[in-house]
Amino acid sequence: MTTLEARPKVGVPGIAARKRRDGADPVVMITAYDTPFARIVDDAGVDLILVGDSVADNVLGYEDTLQVDVAQIAHHVAAVARARPRALVVADMPWMSYHLGPADALRNAAVLVRAGADAVKLEGGRRRLPVVQAILDAEIPVMGHLGLTPQSVHALGGLRVQAREPEAAAELLLDAKALAAAGCFALVLEGVPDAVATAATGAVDVPTIGIGAGADCDGQVLVLHDVLGLSTRPSPKFVRRYADLATIARDAVAAYAADVRSSAFPGDDETYHASPALRDSLAARGD
Ligand code: KIV
């Protein structure tokens, strides 16, 4: 078994080949937005770290993901990259960073790569092909994202499960095949019925990474703040919360506040003591 210390940097070709139908282990992706959490998730052995535009609603206090731009994502990508993770770092291309044409999209993708991303992710199907092609032509790996695409929140009329009808499911399958044929190395499938994700997973030769897409995808992704119980919002059905760090953190800060108020902090061990000579000289000043 490979120890974590010996684990080599995860590469795009290795991820692109991870199909469970070929006997591969499921791909594990999770978000992170800063250096300490990038270290933690990397030490936990995830395959991919997604610097998601979900930083907007999970860290920056916005209502949706539409509020962050390339500079903000690049800032968080750089923080994650400074952890020097073995996991592949995927940067989300934020809303309006790839909607103005291939040249603009490529310039923005390059900003994210120069900030430390190994690959970029963008939302949408066949209509994104020219943009996907331009980014791939510059040797930047692209991850697709289909189904419930949060940057389309207004067009979709809310964040709701997609591809529930046969026509919409058929469109999604065409999108998945087109993105895979164009050269995307993996596809996120978000918020779709399990049978749709199963069909998409069977239809493409690159891994599908599900979030609210059932158990048959080639991998899974969750938002770190949901997994750790740091999110203050009610969790969607597909989230499994593995810890309640919000309660742990609040209790810790409340204990600190109580110690300060009762003068129990700082204690003797937490204090830099003056030498007797310094004490004497201060006392002699008589200030
Ligand atoms: O930004 C994000 O966290 C994402 C995941 C939900 C896939 O795009």
CSV table of C-alpha atoms and ligand atoms in Angstrom, one decimal:
chain,number,residue,atom,x,y,z
A,1,MET,CA,0.0,0.0,0.0
A,2,THR,CA,1.3,3.5,-0.9
A,3,THR,CA,1.8,5.6,2.2
A,4,LEU,CA,0.6,9.2,2.1
A,5,GLU,CA,4.1,10.6,2.3
A,6,ALA,CA,5.1,8.5,-0.8
A,7,ARG,CA,2.0,9.5,-2.7
A,8,PRO,CA,3.0,11.1,-6.0
A,9,LYS,CA,1.3,14.2,-7.4
A,10,VAL,CA,-2.0,13.2,-9.0
A,11,GLY,CA,-2.0,13.9,-12.7
A,12,VAL,CA,-4.8,14.5,-15.2
A,13,PRO,CA,-4.1,11.3,-17.3
A,14,GLY,CA,-4.4,9.2,-14.2
A,15,ILE,CA,-7.8,10.7,-13.3
A,16,ALA,CA,-9.1,10.5,-16.9
A,17,ALA,CA,-8.6,6.8,-16.8
A,18,ARG,CA,-10.4,6.2,-13.5
A,19,LYS,CA,-13.6,4.3,-14.7
A,20,ARG,CA,-15.1,2.1,-12.1
A,21,ARG,CA,-16.4,-0.3,-14.9
A,22,ASP,CA,-12.7,-0.9,-15.6
A,23,GLY,CA,-12.0,-1.8,-11.9
A,24,ALA,CA,-10.7,1.7,-10.8
A,25,ASP,CA,-11.3,3.0,-7.3
A,26,PRO,CA,-13.9,5.8,-7.0
A,27,VAL,CA,-12.5,9.3,-7.5
A,28,VAL,CA,-12.6,11.5,-4.4
A,29,MET,CA,-13.0,15.2,-4.9
A,30,ILE,CA,-13.7,17.9,-2.2
A,31,THR,CA,-13.6,21.6,-2.2
A,32,ALA,CA,-11.0,23.7,-0.3
A,33,TYR,CA,-10.4,27.4,-0.5
A,34,ASP,CA,-7.4,28.2,1.7
A,35,THR,CA,-4.0,26.8,2.7
A,36,PRO,CA,-4.8,25.1,6.1
A,37,PHE,CA,-7.8,23.2,4.7
A,38,ALA,CA,-6.0,22.3,1.5
A,39,ARG,CA,-3.3,20.7,3.8
A,40,ILE,CA,-6.0,18.9,5.7
A,41,VAL,CA,-7.9,17.5,2.7
A,42,ASP,CA,-4.6,16.5,1.0
A,43,ASP,CA,-3.3,14.7,4.1
A,44,ALA,CA,-6.7,12.9,4.1
A,45,GLY,CA,-5.8,11.5,0.7
A,46,VAL,CA,-8.3,13.1,-1.6
A,47,ASP,CA,-7.6,12.8,-5.4
A,48,LEU,CA,-8.8,16.3,-6.4
A,49,ILE,CA,-9.2,19.6,-4.6
A,50,LEU,CA,-11.8,21.8,-6.2
A,51,VAL,CA,-11.4,25.5,-5.6
A,52,GLY,CA,-15.1,26.0,-6.3
A,53,ASP,CA,-17.0,29.1,-6.9
A,54,SER,CA,-18.9,27.8,-3.9
A,55,VAL,CA,-16.4,29.9,-2.0
A,56,ALA,CA,-18.9,32.7,-2.6
A,57,ASP,CA,-21.7,31.2,-0.5
A,58,ASN,CA,-19.6,29.1,1.9
A,59,VAL,CA,-16.9,31.5,2.8
A,60,LEU,CA,-17.5,35.0,1.5
A,61,GLY,CA,-21.1,35.4,2.7
A,62,TYR,CA,-22.8,35.8,-0.7
A,63,GLU,CA,-26.2,34.3,-1.5
A,64,ASP,CA,-25.1,32.5,-4.7
A,65,THR,CA,-22.0,31.7,-6.8
A,66,LEU,CA,-22.6,34.5,-9.3
A,67,GLN,CA,-20.8,37.1,-7.1
A,68,VAL,CA,-17.2,35.9,-7.4
A,69,ASP,CA,-14.9,36.9,-10.3
A,70,VAL,CA,-11.6,35.5,-11.7
A,71,ALA,CA,-9.4,37.6,-9.4
A,72,GLN,CA,-11.2,36.2,-6.3
A,73,ILE,CA,-11.0,32.6,-7.5
A,74,ALA,CA,-7.3,33.1,-8.3
A,75,HIS,CA,-6.7,34.5,-4.8
A,76,HIS,CA,-8.1,31.2,-3.3
A,77,VAL,CA,-6.4,29.0,-5.9
A,78,ALA,CA,-3.1,30.5,-4.9
A,79,ALA,CA,-3.8,29.9,-1.2
A,80,VAL,CA,-4.6,26.2,-2.0
A,81,ALA,CA,-1.5,25.8,-4.2
A,82,ARG,CA,0.7,27.2,-1.4
A,83,ALA,CA,-0.1,24.0,0.5
A,84,ARG,CA,1.7,22.2,-2.3
A,85,PRO,CA,-1.0,19.4,-2.4
A,86,ARG,CA,-0.4,16.1,-4.0
A,87,ALA,CA,-4.1,16.2,-5.1
A,88,LEU,CA,-4.9,17.7,-8.5
A,89,VAL,CA,-6.0,21.3,-8.0
A,90,VAL,CA,-9.1,22.2,-10.1
A,91,ALA,CA,-10.1,25.9,-10.3
A,92,ASP,CA,-13.7,26.8,-11.0
A,93,MET,CA,-14.1,29.3,-13.8
A,94,PRO,CA,-16.6,31.8,-12.3
A,95,TRP,CA,-19.7,33.1,-14.0
A,96,MET,CA,-18.9,35.5,-16.9
A,97,SER,CA,-15.3,34.3,-17.2
A,98,TYR,CA,-16.1,32.1,-20.2
A,99,HIS,CA,-19.3,33.6,-21.6
A,100,LEU,CA,-17.7,36.3,-23.7
A,101,GLY,CA,-16.0,34.0,-26.2
A,102,PRO,CA,-13.1,31.6,-26.5
A,103,ALA,CA,-10.3,34.2,-26.3
A,104,ASP,CA,-11.6,35.8,-23.2
A,105,ALA,CA,-12.2,32.4,-21.6
A,106,LEU,CA,-8.6,31.2,-22.4
A,107,ARG,CA,-7.1,34.4,-20.9
A,108,ASN,CA,-9.1,33.8,-17.7
A,109,ALA,CA,-8.2,30.1,-17.6
A,110,ALA,CA,-4.5,31.1,-17.9
A,111,VAL,CA,-4.9,33.5,-14.9
A,112,LEU,CA,-6.1,30.5,-12.8
A,113,VAL,CA,-3.3,28.2,-14.0
A,114,ARG,CA,-0.7,30.9,-13.2
A,115,ALA,CA,-2.3,31.2,-9.8
A,116,GLY,CA,-1.6,27.5,-9.2
A,117,ALA,CA,-4.5,25.4,-10.8
A,118,ASP,CA,-3.7,22.2,-12.6
A,119,ALA,CA,-7.0,22.2,-14.4
A,120,VAL,CA,-10.2,24.3,-14.8
A,121,LYS,CA,-13.9,23.4,-14.5
A,122,LEU,CA,-16.7,25.1,-16.3
A,123,GLU,CA,-20.5,24.7,-16.4
A,124,GLY,CA,-22.6,23.8,-19.4
A,125,GLY,CA,-22.9,21.4,-22.3
A,126,ARG,CA,-22.6,21.6,-26.1
A,127,ARG,CA,-22.9,25.4,-26.3
A,128,ARG,CA,-19.6,25.6,-24.3
A,129,LEU,CA,-17.7,23.5,-26.9
A,130,PRO,CA,-15.9,26.4,-28.6
A,131,VAL,CA,-14.6,27.6,-25.2
A,132,VAL,CA,-13.7,24.1,-24.0
A,133,GLN,CA,-11.8,23.6,-27.3
A,134,ALA,CA,-9.9,26.9,-27.0
A,135,ILE,CA,-8.8,26.1,-23.4
A,136,LEU,CA,-7.8,22.6,-24.3
A,137,ASP,CA,-5.8,23.9,-27.3
A,138,ALA,CA,-3.7,25.8,-24.9
A,139,GLU,CA,-2.9,22.5,-23.0
A,140,ILE,CA,-5.1,23.4,-20.0
A,141,PRO,CA,-7.1,20.4,-18.9
A,142,VAL,CA,-10.9,21.0,-18.6
A,143,MET,CA,-13.5,19.3,-16.3
A,144,GLY,CA,-17.1,19.6,-17.5
A,145,HIS,CA,-20.1,20.2,-15.2
A,146,LEU,CA,-23.6,19.2,-16.2
A,147,GLY,CA,-27.1,18.9,-14.6
A,148,LEU,CA,-27.8,21.4,-11.8
A,149,THR,CA,-25.3,24.1,-12.8
A,150,PRO,CA,-25.5,26.8,-10.0
A,151,GLN,CA,-24.3,29.6,-12.2
A,152,SER,CA,-27.6,29.1,-14.1
A,153,VAL,CA,-29.6,29.6,-11.0
A,154,HIS,CA,-31.8,32.4,-12.5
A,155,ALA,CA,-32.3,30.6,-15.8
A,156,LEU,CA,-33.2,27.4,-14.0
A,157,GLY,CA,-35.7,29.2,-11.7
A,158,GLY,CA,-33.8,28.0,-8.6
A,159,LEU,CA,-31.4,25.2,-7.6
A,160,ARG,CA,-33.5,22.2,-8.4
A,161,VAL,CA,-32.8,18.7,-9.6
A,162,GLN,CA,-32.4,18.6,-13.4
A,163,ALA,CA,-33.0,16.1,-16.2
A,164,ARG,CA,-36.2,14.6,-14.6
A,165,GLU,CA,-38.0,14.3,-17.9
A,166,PRO,CA,-36.9,12.0,-20.8
A,167,GLU,CA,-36.1,14.9,-23.2
A,168,ALA,CA,-33.9,16.7,-20.7
A,169,ALA,CA,-32.2,13.5,-19.8
A,170,ALA,CA,-31.5,12.8,-23.5
A,171,GLU,CA,-30.1,16.3,-23.8
A,172,LEU,CA,-27.8,15.8,-20.8
A,173,LEU,CA,-26.5,12.5,-22.4
A,174,LEU,CA,-25.7,14.3,-25.6
A,175,ASP,CA,-23.9,17.0,-23.6
A,176,ALA,CA,-21.9,14.5,-21.7
A,177,LYS,CA,-20.8,12.6,-24.8
A,178,ALA,CA,-19.9,15.9,-26.6
A,179,LEU,CA,-17.8,17.2,-23.7
A,180,ALA,CA,-16.0,13.9,-23.3
A,181,ALA,CA,-15.4,13.7,-27.1
A,182,ALA,CA,-14.0,17.2,-27.0
A,183,GLY,CA,-11.4,16.1,-24.5
A,184,CYS,CA,-12.7,17.0,-21.0
A,185,PHE,CA,-10.8,14.7,-18.6
A,186,ALA,CA,-13.8,14.3,-16.2
A,187,LEU,CA,-17.4,15.5,-15.8
A,188,VAL,CA,-19.2,16.7,-12.7
A,189,LEU,CA,-22.8,15.6,-12.7
A,190,GLU,CA,-24.8,17.6,-10.2
A,191,GLY,CA,-28.4,17.3,-9.0
A,192,VAL,CA,-29.7,14.7,-11.4
A,193,PRO,CA,-31.7,11.5,-10.9
A,194,ASP,CA,-29.5,8.4,-10.3
A,195,ALA,CA,-30.6,6.6,-13.5
A,196,VAL,CA,-29.5,9.7,-15.6
A,197,ALA,CA,-26.1,9.7,-13.9
A,198,THR,CA,-25.8,6.0,-14.4
A,199,ALA,CA,-26.6,6.3,-18.1
A,200,ALA,CA,-24.1,9.3,-18.5
A,201,THR,CA,-21.4,7.3,-16.7
A,202,GLY,CA,-22.0,4.4,-19.1
A,203,ALA,CA,-21.9,6.7,-22.1
A,204,VAL,CA,-18.5,8.3,-21.6
A,205,ASP,CA,-15.0,7.0,-21.3
A,206,VAL,CA,-13.9,9.6,-18.7
A,207,PRO,CA,-14.9,9.6,-15.1
A,208,THR,CA,-18.2,11.2,-13.9
A,209,ILE,CA,-18.0,12.8,-10.5
A,210,GLY,CA,-21.3,13.1,-8.8
A,211,ILE,CA,-22.8,15.4,-6.3
A,212,GLY,CA,-26.5,14.6,-5.7
A,213,ALA,CA,-26.3,12.2,-8.6
A,214,GLY,CA,-26.4,8.8,-6.9
A,215,ALA,CA,-24.0,6.0,-6.3
A,216,ASP,CA,-23.1,4.9,-9.8
A,217,CYS,CA,-20.8,7.8,-10.7
A,218,ASP,CA,-17.1,7.1,-11.1
A,219,GLY,CA,-16.4,9.4,-8.1
A,220,GLN,CA,-18.1,11.9,-5.7
A,221,VAL,CA,-17.5,15.5,-4.8
A,222,LEU,CA,-18.9,17.4,-1.8
A,223,VAL,CA,-18.4,20.9,-0.4
A,224,LEU,CA,-15.9,20.8,2.5
A,225,HIS,CA,-18.0,23.1,4.7
A,226,ASP,CA,-21.0,20.7,4.3
A,227,VAL,CA,-18.8,17.7,5.2
A,228,LEU,CA,-17.4,19.4,8.2
A,229,GLY,CA,-20.6,20.9,9.5
A,230,LEU,CA,-19.3,24.5,9.0
A,231,SER,CA,-22.2,25.5,6.8
A,232,THR,CA,-24.9,27.6,8.6
A,233,ARG,CA,-27.5,26.7,5.9
A,234,PRO,CA,-29.7,23.6,5.9
A,235,SER,CA,-27.9,20.9,4.0
A,236,PRO,CA,-29.4,19.5,0.8
A,237,LYS,CA,-30.5,15.8,0.9
A,238,PHE,CA,-27.3,14.6,-0.8
A,239,VAL,CA,-24.9,15.9,1.8
A,240,ARG,CA,-23.5,13.6,4.4
A,241,ARG,CA,-22.1,15.6,7.4
A,242,TYR,CA,-19.1,13.9,8.9
A,243,ALA,CA,-18.4,16.4,11.7
A,244,ASP,CA,-19.9,19.3,13.6
A,245,LEU,CA,-17.0,21.7,13.5
A,246,ALA,CA,-19.3,24.8,13.9
A,247,THR,CA,-20.3,23.6,17.3
A,248,ILE,CA,-16.8,22.6,18.2
A,249,ALA,CA,-15.5,26.0,17.1
A,250,ARG,CA,-18.2,28.0,18.9
A,251,ASP,CA,-17.6,26.0,22.2
A,252,ALA,CA,-13.9,26.6,21.9
A,253,VAL,CA,-14.2,30.3,21.4
A,254,ALA,CA,-16.8,30.5,24.2
A,255,ALA,CA,-14.4,28.8,26.5
A,256,TYR,CA,-11.6,31.2,25.6
A,257,ALA,CA,-14.0,34.2,26.2
A,258,ALA,CA,-15.0,32.8,29.6
A,259,ASP,CA,-11.3,32.3,30.5
A,260,VAL,CA,-10.4,35.9,29.6
A,261,ARG,CA,-13.4,37.2,31.5
A,262,SER,CA,-12.5,35.1,34.7
A,263,SER,CA,-8.8,36.0,34.3
A,264,ALA,CA,-8.0,32.2,33.9
A,265,PHE,CA,-6.2,33.1,30.7
A,266,PRO,CA,-3.3,33.8,30.2
A,267,GLY,CA,-1.8,31.5,32.8
A,268,ASP,CA,1.8,31.3,34.1
A,269,ASP,CA,2.9,28.9,31.3
A,270,GLU,CA,1.4,31.2,28.7
A,271,THR,CA,3.4,34.3,29.8
A,272,TYR,CA,6.9,35.5,29.0
A,273,HIS,CA,8.4,36.3,32.4
A,274,ALA,CA,10.8,39.2,33.0
A,275,SER,CA,14.2,38.5,34.5
A,276,PRO,CA,14.7,39.8,38.1
A,277,ALA,CA,17.1,42.4,36.7
A,278,LEU,CA,14.4,43.8,34.3
A,279,ARG,CA,11.8,43.8,37.1
A,280,ASP,CA,14.2,45.7,39.3
A,281,SER,CA,15.0,48.3,36.6
A,282,LEU,CA,11.3,48.8,35.9
A,283,ALA,CA,10.5,49.2,39.6
A,284,ALA,CA,13.4,51.7,40.0
A,285,ARG,CA,11.9,53.9,37.2
A,286,GLY,CA,8.9,54.6,39.3
A,287,ASP,CA,6.6,55.3,36.3
B,1,KIV,O1,-18.2,25.2,-6.6
B,1,KIV,C1,-18.4,24.0,-6.3
B,1,KIV,O2,-18.3,23.7,-5.1
B,1,KIV,C2,-18.8,23.0,-7.3
B,1,KIV,C3,-19.2,21.7,-6.8
B,1,KIV,C4,-20.6,21.7,-6.2
B,1,KIV,C5,-19.1,20.6,-7.8
B,1,KIV,O3,-18.9,23.3,-8.4
